Each structure stands twice: as C-alpha cells, then as structure tokens.
Amino acid sequence: MKKLLFYYFIFSLTTGTTVYFLQYFSVPLPKIIRYYLNDFLIIPIVLYSCLVVLKWSRNDKNFTLSLAIILYLCTLYSVLFEFVFPKYLARYTKDFIDIILYFTSGITFYILQKIQHEFSKNS
C-alpha cells in the first residue's frame, strides 16, 4: 500500500506508451482505447511526476497534492487540449468526453493519494 501511487504511475505510463506505439504502428485498437484511454492516463502521469519533484524540492516525504492543485491541473489540460489547441493545431480535436476523463483520473489520483497517505500515517 505504501507504493500505491508509484504502481498506478507505472501502470499508466506503461499502458499509455503501449497504446501510443500500437497507434504509431497502425495496429487496430477498439475506439474506446484509441480515442480515450490515453486521455484518462495522462493526468496521473503528470500528477505523480509533479508530486515526486515537490516531495524532493520541499524535502518532505509526506507532502501531498491538494484537491485544488489537482483540479487546477485538470482544468488546465481541459482548456489547453480541448479548446486552445484544436483551434490552432489540426492534430487536436475538441471532445468533451476527454474533459470528463481528465477530471475522473484526477479524482482517482486524489483518492489513491489519500489512501496511501492514510496507510503510511497508520504504519
């Protein structure tokens, strides 16, 4: 339970990278995986990376990301990737389901972080 977020990060990173390479090599994937899985996985990857850097820079092994910070990052990703980038870059498309996925994965990260923190406080 101590490394719950680390395992979630590794799972997200490995799965996201695998999906990316399968798409790159034109391997057919179900639409839900092709269009939505990486949008769900990116938030925990970014949040965990930020958490590790903040724990190191603050020299505080018990530091956690607040819900406000997590929601801010989800909002930032939503605005950039669903409103700004699609307007100027052809590679991006506006999809409101992605916004739901960003926030769902952010809340999932928050819950897992809380579980891990409670576990480490009690051990």
XYZ file of C-alpha atoms in Angstrom:
123
model
C 0.000 0.000 0.000
C 2.993 2.287 0.557
C 3.766 2.448 -3.152
C 0.198 2.561 -4.447
C 0.726 5.789 -6.411
C 4.017 4.537 -7.810
C 2.347 1.386 -9.138
C -0.515 3.450 -10.560
C 2.049 5.716 -12.245
C 3.974 2.778 -13.729
C 0.737 1.151 -14.930
C -0.440 4.413 -16.515
C 2.921 5.128 -18.137
C 3.358 1.592 -19.487
C -0.210 1.321 -20.752
C -0.171 4.794 -22.311
C 3.163 4.171 -24.016
C 1.958 0.823 -25.341
C -1.208 2.384 -26.777
C 0.853 5.178 -28.343
C 3.215 2.732 -30.063
C 0.378 0.483 -31.211
C -1.289 3.524 -32.793
C 2.010 4.625 -34.330
C 2.394 1.224 -35.997
C -1.259 1.279 -37.130
C -2.334 -1.686 -35.032
C -6.142 -1.682 -34.941
C -7.495 -0.931 -31.478
C -11.044 -0.563 -30.165
C -12.277 3.030 -30.441
C -12.544 3.491 -26.686
C -8.854 2.633 -26.284
C -7.715 4.527 -29.372
C -9.549 7.761 -28.551
C -9.944 7.863 -24.776
C -7.547 5.705 -22.764
C -4.500 7.973 -23.005
C -6.621 10.980 -22.023
C -7.502 9.132 -18.831
C -3.887 8.077 -18.193
C -2.047 11.370 -18.758
C -3.277 13.145 -15.626
C -1.913 10.588 -13.110
C 1.401 10.526 -15.006
C 1.758 14.302 -14.759
C 0.471 14.496 -11.173
C 2.788 11.764 -9.924
C 5.774 13.395 -11.632
C 4.878 16.729 -10.007
C 4.415 15.038 -6.639
C 7.853 13.418 -6.779
C 9.539 16.716 -7.683
C 7.656 18.601 -4.961
C 8.468 15.985 -2.321
C 12.130 16.246 -3.282
C 12.277 20.055 -3.537
C 10.442 20.568 -0.240
C 12.388 17.759 1.424
C 9.064 16.412 2.721
C 8.326 12.731 2.146
C 4.751 13.208 3.397
C 3.827 16.049 1.047
C 0.578 15.515 -0.862
C -1.090 17.404 -3.674
C -4.211 19.227 -2.581
C -7.510 18.702 -4.344
C -7.330 22.313 -5.555
C -3.992 21.696 -7.288
C -5.290 18.504 -8.892
C -8.455 20.224 -10.121
C -6.365 23.134 -11.408
C -4.221 20.766 -13.477
C -7.318 19.017 -14.839
C -8.811 22.393 -15.759
C -5.561 23.465 -17.418
C -5.450 20.286 -19.506
C -9.124 20.690 -20.415
C -8.721 24.266 -21.583
C -5.483 23.678 -23.476
C -6.229 20.348 -25.132
C -9.957 20.757 -25.734
C -10.295 24.464 -26.540
C -6.982 26.169 -27.379
C -5.004 23.525 -29.283
C -7.893 22.334 -31.503
C -8.349 25.921 -32.655
C -4.769 26.248 -33.910
C -3.415 22.731 -34.447
C -5.040 20.169 -36.753
C -3.714 17.245 -34.676
C -6.097 18.063 -31.802
C -9.883 17.736 -31.761
C -12.392 19.107 -29.297
C -14.059 16.284 -27.362
C -15.989 16.923 -24.153
C -15.613 13.291 -23.069
C -11.896 13.996 -22.685
C -12.706 16.673 -20.104
C -14.688 14.129 -18.082
C -11.768 11.698 -18.337
C -9.238 14.314 -17.155
C -11.301 15.057 -14.055
C -12.141 11.399 -13.392
C -8.477 10.435 -13.458
C -7.593 13.457 -11.300
C -10.151 12.453 -8.665
C -8.916 8.846 -8.866
C -5.371 10.068 -8.225
C -6.577 12.160 -5.278
C -8.385 9.184 -3.717
C -5.397 6.864 -4.189
C -3.066 9.508 -2.750
C -5.357 9.882 0.273
C -5.470 6.095 0.789
C -1.674 5.861 0.539
C -1.170 8.809 2.912
C -3.587 7.377 5.496
C -1.874 3.994 5.272
C 1.592 5.478 5.768
C 0.374 7.584 8.732
C -1.003 4.470 10.437
C 2.095 2.325 9.864
